[in-house]
Short mmCIF file of C-alpha atoms and ligand atoms in Angstrom, two decimals:
data_model
loop_
_atom_site.label_atom_id
_atom_site.label_comp_id
_atom_site.label_asym_id
_atom_site.label_seq_id
_atom_site.Cartn_x
_atom_site.Cartn_y
_atom_site.Cartn_z
CA MET A 4 131.02 154.02 91.34
CA ALA A 5 129.58 157.57 91.64
CA CYS A 6 128.50 158.54 95.15
CA LYS A 7 125.72 161.16 95.38
CA LEU A 8 124.20 162.57 98.51
CA PRO A 9 120.50 163.41 98.67
CA GLY A 10 119.50 167.09 98.81
CA ASN A 11 121.84 170.02 98.56
CA THR A 12 123.36 169.83 102.02
CA PRO A 13 126.86 171.37 101.96
CA VAL A 14 129.41 168.77 103.06
CA SER A 15 133.17 168.47 103.16
CA GLY A 16 135.09 166.05 100.87
CA LYS A 17 136.25 163.96 103.82
CA SER A 18 132.71 163.61 105.14
CA ILE A 19 131.44 162.60 101.67
CA LEU A 20 134.09 159.90 101.47
CA ARG A 21 133.19 158.58 104.95
CA ARG A 22 129.47 158.42 104.14
CA CYS A 23 130.18 156.75 100.80
CA ALA A 24 132.27 154.09 102.57
CA VAL A 25 129.52 153.46 105.12
CA MET A 26 126.88 153.12 102.37
CA LEU A 27 129.09 150.77 100.38
CA VAL A 28 129.75 148.54 103.37
CA SER A 29 126.08 148.34 104.32
CA LEU A 30 125.17 147.63 100.67
CA LEU A 31 127.70 144.79 100.54
CA ALA A 32 126.49 143.45 103.88
CA SER A 33 122.88 143.41 102.61
CA PHE A 34 123.90 141.59 99.44
CA TYR A 35 125.79 139.01 101.48
CA LEU A 36 122.87 138.49 103.86
CA LEU A 37 120.39 138.10 100.99
CA HIS A 38 122.67 135.64 99.23
CA SER A 39 123.14 133.52 102.36
CA LEU A 40 119.42 133.40 102.99
CA THR A 41 118.54 132.26 99.47
CA GLN A 42 121.27 129.63 99.56
CA LEU A 43 120.05 128.31 102.89
CA GLY A 44 116.36 128.20 101.96
CA GLY A 45 117.05 126.88 98.48
CA SER A 46 119.30 124.05 99.48
CA ALA A 47 117.17 123.06 102.43
CA LEU A 48 114.13 122.68 100.23
CA ARG A 49 116.02 121.13 97.36
CA SER A 50 118.32 118.56 98.82
CA PRO A 51 115.83 115.94 100.00
CA VAL A 52 114.11 116.09 96.61
CA SER A 53 117.26 115.88 94.53
CA ALA A 54 118.28 112.84 96.52
CA SER A 55 115.13 110.94 95.73
CA VAL A 56 113.41 112.52 92.76
CA SER A 57 113.35 110.70 89.45
CA ALA A 58 113.69 112.30 86.01
CA SER A 59 110.02 111.82 85.26
CA GLU A 60 109.09 113.68 88.42
CA LEU A 61 111.15 116.67 87.37
CA VAL A 62 109.47 117.25 84.00
CA ASP A 63 106.06 118.29 85.26
CA ALA A 64 106.27 121.75 86.77
CA SER A 65 102.65 121.58 87.88
CA GLU A 66 103.72 118.89 90.33
CA ALA A 67 106.08 121.22 92.16
CA PRO A 68 103.74 122.43 94.91
CA LEU A 69 102.67 118.88 95.56
CA ARG A 70 106.26 117.74 95.73
CA ARG A 71 107.14 120.50 98.14
CA LYS A 72 104.24 119.44 100.28
CA ARG A 73 105.61 115.90 100.19
CA VAL A 74 109.07 117.05 101.20
CA LEU A 75 107.71 119.15 104.00
CA HIS A 76 105.66 116.19 104.96
CA ARG A 77 108.72 113.94 105.09
CA TRP A 78 110.39 116.39 107.43
CA VAL A 79 107.46 116.92 109.68
CA VAL A 80 106.17 113.42 110.25
CA GLY A 81 108.60 111.07 108.54
CA SER A 82 107.74 107.61 107.40
CA VAL A 83 104.45 107.20 109.24
CA ALA A 84 102.78 109.85 107.19
CA ARG A 85 104.56 108.67 104.05
CA GLN A 86 102.85 105.35 104.51
CA ARG A 87 99.53 107.01 104.79
CA PHE A 88 99.86 108.06 101.17
CA ASP A 89 101.08 104.89 99.54
CA GLY A 90 98.33 102.53 100.50
CA GLY A 91 97.10 101.93 96.92
CA GLY A 92 93.47 101.03 97.38
CA ASP A 93 93.78 102.13 100.96
CA ALA A 94 94.57 105.78 100.31
CA PRO A 95 93.20 107.93 103.13
CA GLY A 96 90.93 110.91 102.68
CA PRO A 97 92.14 114.51 102.67
CA GLN A 98 91.38 115.08 106.34
CA VAL A 99 93.57 112.16 107.32
CA ARG A 100 96.30 113.45 105.02
CA ASP A 101 96.11 116.89 106.56
CA ALA A 102 96.25 115.39 109.99
CA ALA A 103 99.32 113.40 108.98
CA LEU A 104 100.91 116.60 107.77
CA GLY A 105 100.21 118.26 111.06
CA PHE A 106 97.82 120.73 109.46
CA PRO A 107 94.99 121.52 111.81
CA SER A 108 92.22 120.71 109.31
CA ALA A 109 89.63 120.67 112.05
CA PRO A 110 89.40 120.75 115.79
CA GLY A 111 89.63 117.26 117.16
CA LYS A 112 92.18 115.07 118.73
CA LEU A 113 95.16 116.53 116.87
CA ARG A 114 97.93 117.20 119.32
CA PRO A 115 101.02 119.30 118.79
CA LEU A 116 103.72 117.49 116.85
CA GLY A 117 106.26 115.77 119.04
CA ASP A 118 103.76 114.65 121.66
CA GLY A 119 104.08 111.07 122.80
CA THR A 120 106.26 108.13 121.92
CA LYS A 121 106.30 105.66 119.05
CA ARG A 122 105.45 102.23 120.36
CA LEU A 123 105.12 98.78 118.84
CA PRO A 124 101.46 97.89 118.30
CA GLN A 125 99.60 96.24 121.13
CA ALA A 126 96.81 95.18 118.76
CA ILE A 127 96.94 94.21 115.09
CA ILE A 128 94.21 93.63 112.53
CA VAL A 129 95.79 90.60 110.89
CA GLY A 130 93.14 89.77 108.30
CA VAL A 131 91.46 88.97 106.15
CA LYS A 132 92.06 90.57 102.79
CA LYS A 133 88.80 92.12 101.52
CA GLY A 134 87.11 91.37 104.83
CA GLY A 135 86.44 95.00 105.76
CA THR A 136 89.75 95.68 107.50
CA ARG A 137 90.02 99.29 106.33
CA ALA A 138 86.51 100.09 107.50
CA LEU A 139 87.28 98.63 110.93
CA LEU A 140 90.50 100.61 111.33
CA GLU A 141 88.97 103.87 110.09
CA PHE A 142 86.09 103.44 112.52
CA LEU A 143 88.38 102.50 115.41
CA ARG A 144 90.66 105.47 115.01
CA VAL A 145 87.75 107.72 115.92
CA HIS A 146 88.38 106.51 119.45
CA PRO A 147 90.61 108.99 121.35
CA ASP A 148 92.59 106.12 122.84
CA VAL A 149 93.45 104.51 119.52
CA ARG A 150 96.23 105.65 117.24
CA ALA A 151 96.95 103.70 114.09
CA ALA A 152 99.47 103.56 111.28
CA GLY A 153 97.79 104.76 108.10
CA ALA A 154 98.86 102.33 105.40
CA GLU A 155 99.69 98.67 105.72
CA PRO A 156 103.24 98.17 107.13
CA HIS A 157 103.57 94.54 105.87
CA PHE A 158 106.30 94.06 108.46
CA PHE A 159 105.55 90.46 109.44
CA ASP A 160 105.30 89.25 105.87
CA ARG A 161 107.46 91.38 103.57
CA PHE A 162 109.77 93.58 105.60
CA TYR A 163 110.64 91.48 108.62
CA ASP A 164 114.36 91.75 107.90
CA ASN A 165 114.14 95.50 108.44
CA GLY A 166 113.88 94.87 112.17
CA LEU A 167 111.59 96.00 114.97
CA ALA A 168 113.08 99.49 115.21
CA TRP A 169 112.08 100.07 111.58
CA TYR A 170 108.61 98.77 112.33
CA ARG A 171 108.21 100.95 115.41
CA ASP A 172 109.24 103.97 113.45
CA LEU A 173 106.22 103.46 111.18
CA MET A 174 103.89 103.83 114.12
CA PRO A 175 102.24 107.07 115.19
CA LYS A 176 103.20 108.64 118.47
CA THR A 177 101.00 107.71 121.38
CA LEU A 178 100.44 109.08 124.83
CA GLU A 179 100.25 106.96 127.95
CA GLY A 180 97.10 104.83 127.83
CA GLN A 181 96.61 105.04 124.08
CA ILE A 182 96.70 101.87 121.99
CA THR A 183 98.92 101.64 118.92
CA MET A 184 97.42 99.66 116.05
CA GLU A 185 98.07 98.67 112.48
CA LYS A 186 96.35 96.52 109.88
CA THR A 187 97.92 94.25 107.30
CA PRO A 188 95.36 91.68 106.08
CA SER A 189 97.92 89.40 104.45
CA TYR A 190 99.34 88.43 107.87
CA PHE A 191 96.46 86.01 108.38
CA VAL A 192 97.68 83.75 105.57
CA THR A 193 101.42 84.21 106.19
CA ARG A 194 102.92 81.09 107.75
CA GLU A 195 105.63 82.94 109.66
CA ALA A 196 103.42 85.75 110.96
CA PRO A 197 102.12 84.13 114.18
CA ALA A 198 105.62 83.17 115.39
CA ARG A 199 106.99 86.58 114.49
CA ILE A 200 104.23 88.50 116.23
CA TYR A 201 104.56 86.20 119.22
CA SER A 202 108.27 86.91 119.43
CA MET A 203 107.57 90.66 119.35
CA SER A 204 105.04 90.30 122.17
CA ARG A 205 103.07 87.28 123.24
CA SER A 206 100.35 89.56 124.60
CA THR A 207 99.58 91.19 121.24
CA LYS A 208 95.83 91.28 120.65
CA LEU A 209 94.79 90.01 117.26
CA ILE A 210 91.72 90.97 115.28
CA VAL A 211 90.45 89.14 112.20
CA VAL A 212 87.64 90.55 110.08
CA VAL A 213 86.07 87.62 108.27
CA ARG A 214 83.54 87.65 105.46
CA ASP A 215 81.68 84.98 103.49
CA PRO A 216 84.59 83.30 101.69
CA VAL A 217 82.69 83.20 98.39
CA THR A 218 81.97 86.96 98.28
CA ARG A 219 85.44 87.56 99.66
CA ALA A 220 86.92 85.61 96.72
CA ILE A 221 84.80 87.59 94.24
CA SER A 222 85.82 90.84 95.93
CA ASP A 223 89.48 89.80 95.71
CA TYR A 224 89.05 88.95 92.03
CA THR A 225 87.28 92.29 91.41
CA GLN A 226 90.26 94.12 92.88
CA THR A 227 92.73 92.24 90.66
CA LEU A 228 90.49 92.82 87.63
CA SER A 229 90.48 96.56 88.30
CA LYS A 230 94.27 96.55 88.02
CA LYS A 231 94.62 93.95 85.24
CA PRO A 232 91.53 93.96 83.05
CA ASP A 233 92.93 91.15 80.83
CA ILE A 234 92.94 88.36 83.42
CA PRO A 235 90.84 85.22 82.75
CA SER A 236 87.28 85.02 84.05
CA PHE A 237 86.56 84.23 87.70
CA GLU A 238 84.86 81.03 86.57
CA SER A 239 87.88 79.74 84.70
CA LEU A 240 90.31 80.62 87.51
CA THR A 241 88.13 78.81 90.05
CA PHE A 242 88.64 75.37 88.58
CA LYS A 243 91.67 73.24 87.96
CA ASN A 244 89.43 71.40 85.58
CA ARG A 245 85.98 72.77 84.88
CA THR A 246 84.56 69.46 83.60
CA THR A 247 85.58 67.50 86.67
CA GLY A 248 84.63 70.47 88.85
CA LEU A 249 87.93 70.31 90.73
CA ILE A 250 88.48 73.61 92.58
CA ASP A 251 91.88 75.24 92.27
CA THR A 252 92.77 75.70 95.92
CA SER A 253 96.17 77.08 94.97
CA TRP A 254 94.48 80.24 93.62
CA SER A 255 94.96 82.76 96.40
CA ALA A 256 91.41 84.11 96.01
CA ILE A 257 90.14 80.65 96.99
CA GLN A 258 92.94 79.73 99.41
CA ILE A 259 92.49 82.77 101.69
CA GLY A 260 88.87 81.80 102.45
CA ILE A 261 89.79 78.48 104.06
CA TYR A 262 89.78 80.29 107.39
CA ALA A 263 89.88 77.19 109.63
CA LYS A 264 93.17 76.08 108.10
CA HIS A 265 94.87 79.45 108.57
CA LEU A 266 93.49 79.84 112.07
CA ASP A 267 95.10 76.54 113.07
CA ASN A 268 98.44 78.13 112.37
CA TRP A 269 97.71 81.05 114.72
CA LEU A 270 96.47 78.77 117.48
CA GLN A 271 99.93 77.22 117.66
CA PHE A 272 101.05 80.50 119.24
CA PHE A 273 98.06 82.43 120.55
CA PRO A 274 95.16 81.34 122.76
CA MET A 275 91.70 81.79 121.31
CA HIS A 276 90.77 84.50 123.84
CA GLN A 277 93.53 86.69 122.41
CA ILE A 278 91.95 86.67 118.94
CA LEU A 279 88.77 88.55 118.11
CA PHE A 280 86.74 87.67 115.04
CA VAL A 281 84.74 90.48 113.55
CA SER A 282 81.96 89.72 111.10
CA GLY A 283 82.53 91.64 107.87
CA GLU A 284 78.81 91.40 107.15
CA ARG A 285 77.82 92.81 110.57
CA LEU A 286 80.39 95.55 110.19
CA ILE A 287 78.21 96.77 107.31
CA SER A 288 74.75 96.04 108.74
CA ASP A 289 75.53 97.03 112.35
CA PRO A 290 78.88 98.83 112.58
CA ALA A 291 78.25 100.13 116.10
CA GLY A 292 77.47 96.61 117.35
CA GLU A 293 80.72 95.17 115.99
CA LEU A 294 82.69 98.20 117.20
CA GLY A 295 81.23 97.63 120.67
CA ARG A 296 82.73 94.13 120.71
CA VAL A 297 86.06 95.41 119.44
CA GLN A 298 86.25 98.17 122.07
CA ASP A 299 85.49 95.63 124.81
CA PHE A 300 88.16 93.29 123.49
CA LEU A 301 90.73 96.10 123.46
CA GLY A 302 89.76 97.16 126.95
CA LEU A 303 88.55 100.52 125.72
CA LYS A 304 85.65 102.57 126.97
CA ARG A 305 82.68 102.16 124.58
CA ILE A 306 82.93 105.56 122.97
CA ILE A 307 82.14 104.63 119.37
CA THR A 308 78.41 104.07 119.20
CA ASP A 309 75.45 104.33 116.81
CA LYS A 310 75.75 108.10 117.00
CA HIS A 311 78.98 107.98 114.99
CA PHE A 312 77.49 106.37 111.88
CA TYR A 313 75.00 107.11 109.16
CA PHE A 314 74.06 105.04 106.15
CA ASN A 315 75.11 106.74 102.94
CA GLU A 316 72.58 105.77 100.25
CA THR A 317 74.87 106.71 97.37
CA LYS A 318 77.80 104.74 98.73
CA GLY A 319 75.55 101.91 99.90
CA PHE A 320 77.60 101.57 103.09
CA PRO A 321 77.76 103.00 106.57
CA CYS A 322 79.98 106.06 106.82
CA LEU A 323 81.28 108.16 109.69
CA LYS A 324 79.41 111.32 110.62
CA LYS A 325 82.79 112.79 111.57
CA ALA A 326 86.13 111.30 110.63
CA GLU A 327 89.10 111.40 112.97
CA GLY A 328 90.36 114.95 113.32
CA SER A 329 87.55 116.36 111.18
CA SER A 330 84.03 117.66 111.56
CA LYS A 331 82.97 116.39 108.14
CA PRO A 332 81.23 113.13 107.19
CA HIS A 333 83.56 110.50 105.84
CA CYS A 334 82.94 107.44 103.67
CA LEU A 335 85.65 105.04 102.56
CA GLY A 336 87.17 105.62 99.12
CA LYS A 337 86.15 104.30 95.70
CA THR A 338 88.17 101.09 96.06
CA LYS A 339 85.98 100.03 98.97
CA GLY A 340 82.53 98.83 98.02
CA ARG A 341 83.18 98.10 94.36
CA THR A 342 80.51 96.59 92.14
CA HIS A 343 81.29 92.91 91.62
CA PRO A 344 80.97 91.23 88.23
CA ASN A 345 78.17 88.70 87.82
CA ILE A 346 79.46 85.21 88.39
CA ASP A 347 77.84 82.08 86.97
CA PRO A 348 75.45 80.93 89.76
CA GLU A 349 76.53 77.32 89.25
CA VAL A 350 80.11 78.26 90.02
CA VAL A 351 79.00 80.21 93.07
CA GLN A 352 77.04 77.16 94.27
CA ARG A 353 80.04 74.90 93.67
CA LEU A 354 82.17 77.23 95.78
CA ARG A 355 79.55 77.31 98.53
CA ASP A 356 79.65 73.51 98.65
CA PHE A 357 83.42 73.59 98.72
CA TYR A 358 83.65 76.03 101.63
CA ARG A 359 80.82 74.58 103.76
CA PRO A 360 82.88 72.04 105.74
CA PHE A 361 85.65 74.57 106.34
CA ASN A 362 83.10 77.14 107.46
CA MET A 363 81.55 74.65 109.89
CA LYS A 364 84.95 73.92 111.34
CA PHE A 365 85.62 77.63 111.64
CA TYR A 366 82.30 78.26 113.46
CA GLN A 367 83.21 75.45 115.83
CA MET A 368 86.69 76.82 116.50
CA THR A 369 85.55 80.40 117.06
CA GLY A 370 82.26 79.65 118.81
CA ARG A 371 80.44 82.04 116.48
CA ILE A 372 78.08 81.17 113.66
CA PHE A 373 78.76 83.66 110.90
CA GLY A 374 75.78 82.56 108.83
CA TRP A 375 77.48 82.15 105.48
CA ASP A 376 75.75 78.87 104.79
CA ASP A 377 72.14 79.83 105.56
N1 LIG B 24 81.70 101.11 105.60
C1 LIG B 24 82.24 100.51 104.54
N2 LIG B 24 82.49 101.20 103.40
C2 LIG B 24 83.03 100.59 102.34
N3 LIG B 24 83.38 99.28 102.31
C3 LIG B 24 83.14 98.55 103.41
C4 LIG B 24 82.57 99.13 104.56
N4 LIG B 24 82.46 98.17 105.49
C5 LIG B 24 82.92 97.05 104.95
N5 LIG B 24 83.33 97.27 103.69
C6 LIG B 24 83.88 96.24 102.81
O1 LIG B 24 85.29 96.31 102.88
C7 LIG B 24 85.74 95.58 101.74
C8 LIG B 24 87.21 95.84 101.55
O2 LIG B 24 87.87 95.15 102.57
P1 LIG B 24 89.30 95.55 103.09
O3 LIG B 24 89.31 96.97 103.52
O4 LIG B 24 89.67 94.54 104.10
O5 LIG B 24 90.16 95.38 101.76
S1 LIG B 24 91.73 95.25 101.66
O6 LIG B 24 92.10 93.88 101.96
O7 LIG B 24 92.34 96.22 102.57
O8 LIG B 24 92.02 95.58 100.25
C9 LIG B 24 84.85 96.07 100.63
O9 LIG B 24 84.77 95.06 99.67
P2 LIG B 24 84.13 95.29 98.22
O10 LIG B 24 82.66 95.59 98.47
O11 LIG B 24 84.29 94.01 97.51
O12 LIG B 24 84.84 96.41 97.59
C10 LIG B 24 83.53 96.37 101.35
O13 LIG B 24 82.53 95.43 101.07
#
């Protein structure tokens, strides 16, 4: 390698050799440093992906930034945030995602990462599917003393074998005095759920959002239809035998709405005063009113009031003026508030007749007339 010195400065041969050696050493040192840095950065960013990425994920280069964001995300907030993304119909809005990532999307109640402790939930929204459970949780998390897992953990029905430590790890960190919450609507109809929740903590507060079982069934069917457009009609699924008019109570869309029967199961473990029933209908017509009851039940200061909501004409539902950790208005996503298909009025009437006695029993048990049979 030729060694030239800048300018025409007269120098001795020995001095040239010394300077050349110094330059060579520093050049080698720089190369080594650069190499180490790229190795470190490269492997750190790559290894979590290579461990979990599938071949199909690798083909689309346009996905790369998103994937990196996901990896970063996994590092920063772990499984809690991961859940926030995989909720299917319950996918959170961008502000919630940014908050989960620890990005300060807006001034609010975001605290530096690492604050607080992960705790098992003291209150759980246990049901019912299509009752309005997502709306309730999104509204509740506006409260500074409520922190909630984003997506549905399904611990007490699907993942119980994973153990309580696994479950706790899904929870957000909370500070002293804050309530940890989650919602999984399928718990309400899971036989084992009451005993399991009881064995976690007998003082767990339970919330059930209930809705007219007929519209709930149609809503449930609408959701299934959106995923599997080829399923039989609602009318044909409703009956075991259409001519005899025998209702198929084994169809989950019908079964879930027999609230009195499921509630019986919970009352074997929890006293009535530990369960709050929220009207899905009132949650739409008077969200602040229902949220007032929920805050009282949870022992929270009534912070969420009328001022937090506005009625969005396009959505046809109440929305938040400001979502948690954001200064922007926030409505629930497209999967909430779907248009239902028209159902044969005779079938609807038949279902109303079917549910009436169960509804009456439910009103009696809960001490609240929900008005589904007016
Ligand atoms: N504010 C607001 N915005 C949008 N949607 C609202 C709201 N409040 C209640 N609802 C009703 O919530 C229904 C979905 O209930 P869930 O969130 O419990 O569904 S799920 O079980 O989690 O899939 C959903 O049912 P569908 O109308 O059938 O889509 C809504 O009627």
